[in-house]
Short mmCIF file of C-alpha atoms in Angstrom, two decimals:
data_model
loop_
_atom_site.label_atom_id
_atom_site.label_comp_id
_atom_site.label_asym_id
_atom_site.label_seq_id
_atom_site.Cartn_x
_atom_site.Cartn_y
_atom_site.Cartn_z
CA MET A 1 142.77 114.64 77.59
CA LYS A 2 143.61 111.32 79.25
CA THR A 3 141.39 108.24 78.72
CA THR A 4 141.02 105.92 81.64
CA LEU A 5 140.48 102.23 80.79
CA ASN A 6 138.10 100.02 82.76
CA SER A 7 139.67 97.77 85.33
CA SER A 8 137.56 94.86 84.15
CA PRO A 9 137.63 93.65 80.53
CA ALA A 10 134.98 95.15 78.37
CA THR A 11 132.38 92.89 76.62
CA MET A 12 131.54 92.77 72.86
CA LYS A 13 128.14 94.09 73.71
CA ALA A 14 129.60 97.10 75.51
CA VAL A 15 131.80 97.90 72.44
CA ALA A 16 128.76 97.47 70.11
CA LEU A 17 126.63 99.96 72.33
CA ALA A 18 129.47 102.51 72.47
CA ALA A 19 130.15 102.24 68.74
CA GLY A 20 126.45 102.28 67.76
CA VAL A 21 126.62 98.96 65.94
CA SER A 22 125.41 95.39 66.50
CA THR A 23 127.49 92.76 68.26
CA ALA A 24 127.60 90.90 64.92
CA THR A 25 129.36 93.88 63.40
CA VAL A 26 131.86 93.97 66.21
CA SER A 27 132.47 90.24 65.73
CA ARG A 28 133.07 90.76 62.01
CA VAL A 29 135.58 93.57 62.63
CA PHE A 30 137.86 91.13 64.49
CA THR A 31 137.15 87.99 62.51
CA SER A 32 136.24 89.13 58.95
CA PRO A 33 137.21 92.76 58.66
CA GLU A 34 136.97 92.75 54.95
CA LYS A 35 133.17 92.50 55.38
CA VAL A 36 132.95 95.85 57.32
CA SER A 37 133.28 99.34 55.83
CA PRO A 38 136.61 101.09 56.70
CA THR A 39 134.71 103.88 58.60
CA THR A 40 132.79 101.41 60.75
CA ARG A 41 135.88 99.31 61.32
CA GLN A 42 137.91 102.25 62.52
CA ARG A 43 135.17 103.39 64.80
CA VAL A 44 134.75 99.89 66.35
CA GLU A 45 138.56 99.47 66.81
CA SER A 46 138.81 102.83 68.42
CA VAL A 47 136.04 102.09 70.92
CA ALA A 48 137.53 98.63 71.66
CA ILE A 49 140.91 100.26 72.60
CA THR A 50 139.26 102.95 74.73
CA LEU A 51 137.18 100.37 76.61
CA GLY A 52 139.97 97.82 76.95
CA TYR A 53 138.19 95.22 74.90
CA SER A 54 140.46 92.29 73.92
CA THR A 55 139.83 89.74 71.16
CA ILE A 56 141.85 87.16 73.16
CA PRO A 57 139.32 84.52 74.17
CA LEU A 58 137.98 85.09 77.63
CA PHE A 59 138.57 81.42 78.62
CA SER A 60 142.38 82.05 78.16
CA ARG A 61 142.20 84.84 80.62
CA GLY A 62 140.46 82.80 83.27
CA ILE A 63 137.12 84.56 82.79
CA THR A 64 133.90 82.64 82.00
CA PRO A 65 131.89 84.61 79.45
CA SER A 66 128.13 84.90 79.61
CA TRP A 67 126.84 83.26 76.41
CA ARG A 68 123.34 82.90 75.26
CA LYS A 69 121.94 79.40 74.99
CA VAL A 70 120.16 78.28 71.88
CA LEU A 71 118.11 75.09 71.53
CA VAL A 72 118.02 73.63 67.98
CA ILE A 73 115.08 71.23 67.46
CA ILE A 74 115.88 69.08 64.51
CA ALA A 75 113.60 66.63 62.58
CA ASP A 76 116.16 63.87 62.34
CA VAL A 77 119.79 64.31 63.50
CA THR A 78 120.89 61.18 61.69
CA ASP A 79 119.89 62.54 58.28
CA SER A 80 123.03 63.77 56.53
CA PHE A 81 120.87 66.53 54.81
CA TYR A 82 120.84 68.49 58.08
CA SER A 83 124.51 68.30 58.83
CA GLU A 84 125.41 71.37 56.65
CA ILE A 85 122.56 73.41 58.19
CA ILE A 86 123.81 72.50 61.73
CA ARG A 87 127.37 73.52 60.67
CA GLY A 88 126.09 76.90 59.48
CA ILE A 89 124.22 77.37 62.68
CA GLU A 90 127.23 76.47 64.89
CA THR A 91 129.60 78.58 62.92
CA GLN A 92 127.50 81.70 63.19
CA ALA A 93 126.65 80.91 66.88
CA SER A 94 130.32 80.92 67.85
CA LEU A 95 130.62 84.44 66.33
CA GLN A 96 127.49 85.54 68.19
CA HIS A 97 128.65 84.12 71.55
CA CYS A 98 125.94 81.51 71.62
CA LEU A 99 126.02 77.94 72.85
CA VAL A 100 124.03 75.44 70.81
CA THR A 101 122.11 72.40 72.13
CA LEU A 102 120.66 69.88 69.61
CA PHE A 103 117.36 68.17 70.30
CA ASP A 104 116.48 65.35 68.08
CA CYS A 105 112.68 64.86 67.70
CA ALA A 106 113.18 61.72 65.51
CA HIS A 107 110.09 62.56 63.38
CA GLN A 108 107.81 62.47 66.34
CA SER A 109 104.49 64.22 66.09
CA MET A 110 104.47 67.94 66.26
CA ASN A 111 102.62 68.22 69.57
CA ARG A 112 104.81 65.65 71.14
CA TYR A 113 108.18 67.31 70.30
CA ILE A 114 106.86 70.68 71.38
CA THR A 115 105.77 69.17 74.75
CA GLN A 116 109.20 67.47 75.22
CA ALA A 117 110.98 70.66 74.25
CA ARG A 118 109.20 72.58 76.85
CA GLY A 119 110.04 69.93 79.36
CA LEU A 120 113.81 70.44 78.85
CA PRO A 121 115.80 72.38 81.43
CA GLU A 122 115.05 76.12 81.44
CA GLY A 123 117.50 78.76 80.60
CA TYR A 124 117.41 78.86 76.82
CA ASP A 125 117.34 82.23 75.20
CA GLY A 126 116.16 81.12 71.77
CA LEU A 127 114.93 78.30 69.54
CA ILE A 128 115.65 77.16 65.96
CA TYR A 129 113.40 74.56 64.31
CA VAL A 130 115.14 72.59 61.50
CA GLY A 131 112.98 70.61 59.16
CA LEU A 132 109.79 71.23 61.10
CA SER A 133 107.98 74.05 62.73
CA PRO A 134 105.50 74.90 65.51
CA THR A 135 102.10 73.58 64.46
CA ASP A 136 100.00 76.66 64.95
CA ARG A 137 99.68 79.86 66.81
CA ASP A 138 98.44 78.03 69.97
CA HIS A 139 101.71 76.30 70.23
CA ARG A 140 103.98 79.22 69.45
CA PRO A 141 107.13 78.96 71.60
CA PRO A 142 107.43 81.60 74.38
CA LEU A 143 111.08 82.25 73.35
CA PRO A 144 112.46 83.99 70.21
CA CYS A 145 112.38 81.43 67.45
CA VAL A 146 113.38 80.91 63.78
CA VAL A 147 112.24 78.13 61.40
CA ILE A 148 114.37 76.55 58.71
CA ASN A 149 113.17 74.55 55.73
CA GLU A 150 109.37 74.48 56.19
CA TYR A 151 107.30 77.64 55.54
CA SER A 152 103.96 78.07 57.16
CA SER A 153 101.91 81.20 57.69
CA ASN A 154 100.27 79.70 60.80
CA HIS A 155 103.06 79.85 63.34
CA GLY A 156 104.10 83.46 62.68
CA ALA A 157 107.82 82.72 63.23
CA PRO A 158 110.38 84.12 60.74
CA THR A 159 111.19 81.31 58.28
CA LEU A 160 114.17 80.62 56.01
CA HIS A 161 113.10 78.49 53.06
CA ILE A 162 113.34 77.79 49.38
CA ASP A 163 110.78 77.89 46.57
CA ASN A 164 110.14 74.10 46.51
CA LEU A 165 107.51 74.35 43.76
CA SER A 166 109.60 76.30 41.28
CA ALA A 167 112.72 74.17 42.07
CA SER A 168 110.82 70.97 41.30
CA PHE A 169 109.17 72.51 38.26
CA ASN A 170 112.60 73.42 36.88
CA ALA A 171 114.06 69.89 37.44
CA VAL A 172 111.11 68.14 35.78
CA ASN A 173 111.10 70.76 32.89
CA TYR A 174 114.77 69.95 32.32
CA LEU A 175 113.94 66.24 31.93
CA ILE A 176 111.18 67.04 29.44
CA GLN A 177 113.49 69.32 27.44
CA ARG A 178 115.99 66.43 27.25
CA GLY A 179 113.29 64.33 25.53
CA HIS A 180 111.71 62.44 28.45
CA HIS A 181 107.94 62.05 28.39
CA ARG A 182 107.40 59.14 30.78
CA ILE A 183 108.55 60.81 34.05
CA ALA A 184 107.77 59.31 37.44
CA CYS A 185 107.83 61.09 40.86
CA VAL A 186 108.87 59.55 44.11
CA THR A 187 107.43 61.86 46.79
CA GLY A 188 108.30 62.31 50.43
CA PRO A 189 105.89 62.15 53.36
CA GLU A 190 102.60 63.59 52.41
CA ALA A 191 102.25 65.44 55.68
CA LEU A 192 105.24 67.64 54.93
CA ALA A 193 104.43 70.94 53.16
CA ILE A 194 107.77 70.77 51.21
CA CYS A 195 106.70 67.56 49.69
CA GLN A 196 103.33 68.95 48.69
CA TYR A 197 105.01 71.89 46.89
CA ARG A 198 107.49 69.61 45.19
CA ARG A 199 104.74 67.29 43.90
CA GLN A 200 102.87 70.35 42.71
CA GLY A 201 105.95 71.49 40.80
CA TYR A 202 106.20 68.07 39.09
CA LEU A 203 102.49 68.22 38.02
CA GLN A 204 102.74 71.76 36.73
CA ALA A 205 105.72 70.80 34.54
CA LEU A 206 103.72 67.98 32.95
CA GLN A 207 100.81 70.31 32.47
CA ARG A 208 102.99 72.99 30.78
CA HIS A 209 104.03 70.55 28.16
CA ASN A 210 100.59 68.89 27.78
CA LEU A 211 101.98 65.57 29.03
CA PRO A 212 99.39 63.17 30.45
CA LEU A 213 99.62 62.25 34.13
CA ASN A 214 100.05 58.53 34.67
CA PRO A 215 98.85 57.83 38.24
CA TYR A 216 101.04 54.77 38.40
CA TYR A 217 104.11 57.05 37.93
CA ILE A 218 103.61 58.66 41.39
CA THR A 219 104.74 56.76 44.41
CA ARG A 220 105.46 57.80 48.00
CA GLY A 221 108.62 57.27 49.99
CA ASP A 222 109.88 58.35 53.37
CA PHE A 223 113.16 60.08 52.35
CA SER A 224 115.17 56.86 53.06
CA PHE A 225 117.38 54.81 50.78
CA LYS A 226 115.19 51.80 51.37
CA SER A 227 112.01 53.68 50.19
CA GLY A 228 113.86 54.75 47.07
CA ILE A 229 114.74 51.09 46.38
CA ALA A 230 111.13 50.03 46.89
CA ALA A 231 109.86 52.88 44.70
CA ALA A 232 112.13 51.94 41.89
CA GLU A 233 111.08 48.35 42.17
CA GLN A 234 107.47 49.37 41.81
CA LEU A 235 108.05 51.76 38.89
CA LEU A 236 110.61 49.88 36.84
CA THR A 237 108.74 46.66 36.77
CA LEU A 238 105.58 48.31 35.28
CA SER A 239 104.54 47.11 31.84
CA THR A 240 105.46 50.48 30.52
CA PRO A 241 108.18 51.83 32.97
CA PRO A 242 109.18 55.50 33.15
CA ASP A 243 112.27 56.66 31.36
CA ALA A 244 113.07 59.27 33.99
CA ILE A 245 112.40 59.54 37.77
CA PHE A 246 112.36 62.76 39.89
CA CYS A 247 112.83 62.05 43.59
CA HIS A 248 112.07 64.44 46.41
CA ASN A 249 115.35 63.95 47.95
CA ASP A 250 118.80 62.54 47.07
CA LYS A 251 118.63 59.52 49.40
CA MET A 252 115.61 58.14 47.52
CA ALA A 253 117.26 58.97 44.17
CA LEU A 254 120.33 57.02 45.20
CA GLY A 255 118.24 54.11 46.35
CA ALA A 256 116.39 54.12 42.99
CA MET A 257 119.71 54.17 41.16
CA TYR A 258 120.90 51.12 43.19
CA ARG A 259 117.75 49.19 42.29
CA ALA A 260 117.96 50.15 38.66
CA ARG A 261 121.43 48.78 38.52
CA GLN A 262 120.27 45.50 40.04
CA LEU A 263 117.60 45.25 37.37
CA GLY A 264 120.17 45.78 34.60
CA ILE A 265 118.82 49.21 33.74
CA ALA A 266 121.61 51.61 32.69
CA VAL A 267 121.62 55.12 34.10
CA PRO A 268 121.38 57.39 32.24
CA ARG A 269 121.19 55.56 28.84
CA GLN A 270 117.89 53.85 29.78
CA LEU A 271 116.85 55.85 32.83
CA SER A 272 117.52 59.47 33.95
CA LEU A 273 117.47 60.28 37.63
CA ILE A 274 117.21 63.63 39.46
CA GLY A 275 117.30 64.09 43.25
CA PHE A 276 116.89 67.04 45.55
CA ASP A 277 119.15 68.58 48.25
CA ASP A 278 122.64 67.92 46.88
CA ILE A 279 123.92 65.87 49.76
CA GLU A 280 127.60 65.09 49.71
CA GLU A 281 127.03 61.50 48.68
CA SER A 282 125.25 62.51 45.50
CA GLN A 283 128.41 63.69 43.80
CA TYR A 284 130.16 60.36 44.56
CA ALA A 285 127.40 58.03 43.12
CA ASP A 286 127.93 56.00 40.01
CA PRO A 287 127.04 57.92 38.00
CA PRO A 288 127.16 61.23 39.91
CA LEU A 289 123.58 62.40 40.68
CA THR A 290 121.86 65.38 38.98
CA THR A 291 120.14 67.19 41.85
CA VAL A 292 118.57 70.45 43.10
CA ALA A 293 121.00 72.14 45.47
CA GLN A 294 119.87 74.42 48.22
CA PRO A 295 122.21 76.63 50.36
CA ARG A 296 122.07 74.67 53.52
CA VAL A 297 125.14 76.27 55.28
CA ALA A 298 123.78 79.72 54.37
CA GLN A 299 120.34 78.71 55.77
CA GLY A 300 121.96 77.88 59.15
CA GLU A 301 124.12 80.99 59.27
CA ALA A 302 121.24 83.20 58.32
CA ALA A 303 118.86 81.60 60.86
CA MET A 304 121.44 82.15 63.69
CA SER A 305 121.87 85.81 62.66
CA LEU A 306 118.02 86.28 62.62
CA LEU A 307 117.65 84.67 66.05
CA THR A 308 120.39 86.85 67.45
CA THR A 309 118.51 89.90 66.32
CA LEU A 310 115.34 88.69 67.97
CA MET A 311 117.15 87.80 71.21
CA GLU A 312 118.56 91.33 71.28
CA GLY A 313 114.99 92.53 71.22
CA LYS A 314 115.20 94.05 67.73
CA PRO A 315 112.35 93.74 65.24
CA LEU A 316 112.60 91.90 61.91
CA ILE A 317 111.36 93.57 58.76
CA HIS A 318 110.19 90.27 57.14
CA ARG A 319 108.83 86.97 58.31
CA SER A 320 109.72 85.01 55.11
CA TYR A 321 113.27 84.78 53.76
CA LEU A 322 113.56 83.00 50.40
CA LEU A 323 116.90 81.54 49.40
CA GLU A 324 117.93 80.52 45.86
CA THR A 325 118.22 76.95 44.52
CA GLU A 326 120.34 75.58 41.62
CA LEU A 327 119.91 72.60 39.43
CA ILE A 328 123.26 70.74 39.50
CA LEU A 329 123.74 68.80 36.30
CA ARG A 330 125.68 65.58 36.57
CA GLN A 331 125.86 62.31 34.74
CA SER A 332 122.58 60.66 35.95
CA THR A 333 120.63 62.51 33.28
CA ARG A 334 121.27 62.03 29.62
#
């Protein structure tokens, strides 16, 4: 029996439909074949040959592919914390034949950025919110959407997040186990749910060890280096200063380390510091910063995969996807 090939090049979607798999699986067959079972790989390759599908980029053959357009709304594009998440999104987007556009809301109010996002040119197929989320069900975007980094049951969108409470508890618990009893906390913006969870983890660790809460040991920052410097100035000039500080992000912890050095306080001999996020700068600090690492690249990749599933009209089993964290021990804690 003779097989007749199509005169026009087949698409990845056509191969996926004929092989009974997703487009993501087809992509993996030709980019990461070790991740696909031999049976599935053989079936996809056979269908690809039959349909005349080529893995040579369409652009090189003078054909413009039809790619989906994804809008990524980000809390602050200048914050290095988000760079790894964006990298994960874009890496997976290229495999899923999606074009990514970044929209920086620059910490504007929720209603304002949603209004502006809706005012952007039409034609987007999906949305990813990074570091923020739709405010409520009344503002739920009309497009398939996924949220990274801030969980809320109100908006109903699938969310990739970490257990901020447990991660913070573990960090402060570690400080207590190392003999610290005067532990301060530099929080992020009160309006952010992740900061509320991290503050609660700090409080629960103190309660677990029957340590009294000193209200002067809790101060608020805004996730910037400058706010970390200001917080350290406030804490380290108290009549009884803390002997350890837990910060809600690495930037504030690095700012606190800088101010401690200016005040002649040795880290970690006189003061232990723990941050959160494991940004690249934390490992090059002097001393390197102990911090809570979260899988930011994996968050971006997984979010793009979930969004692709939604854009293909397929249902998701879960709405909440919890990723693991890890306490990275470096030299800023004794």
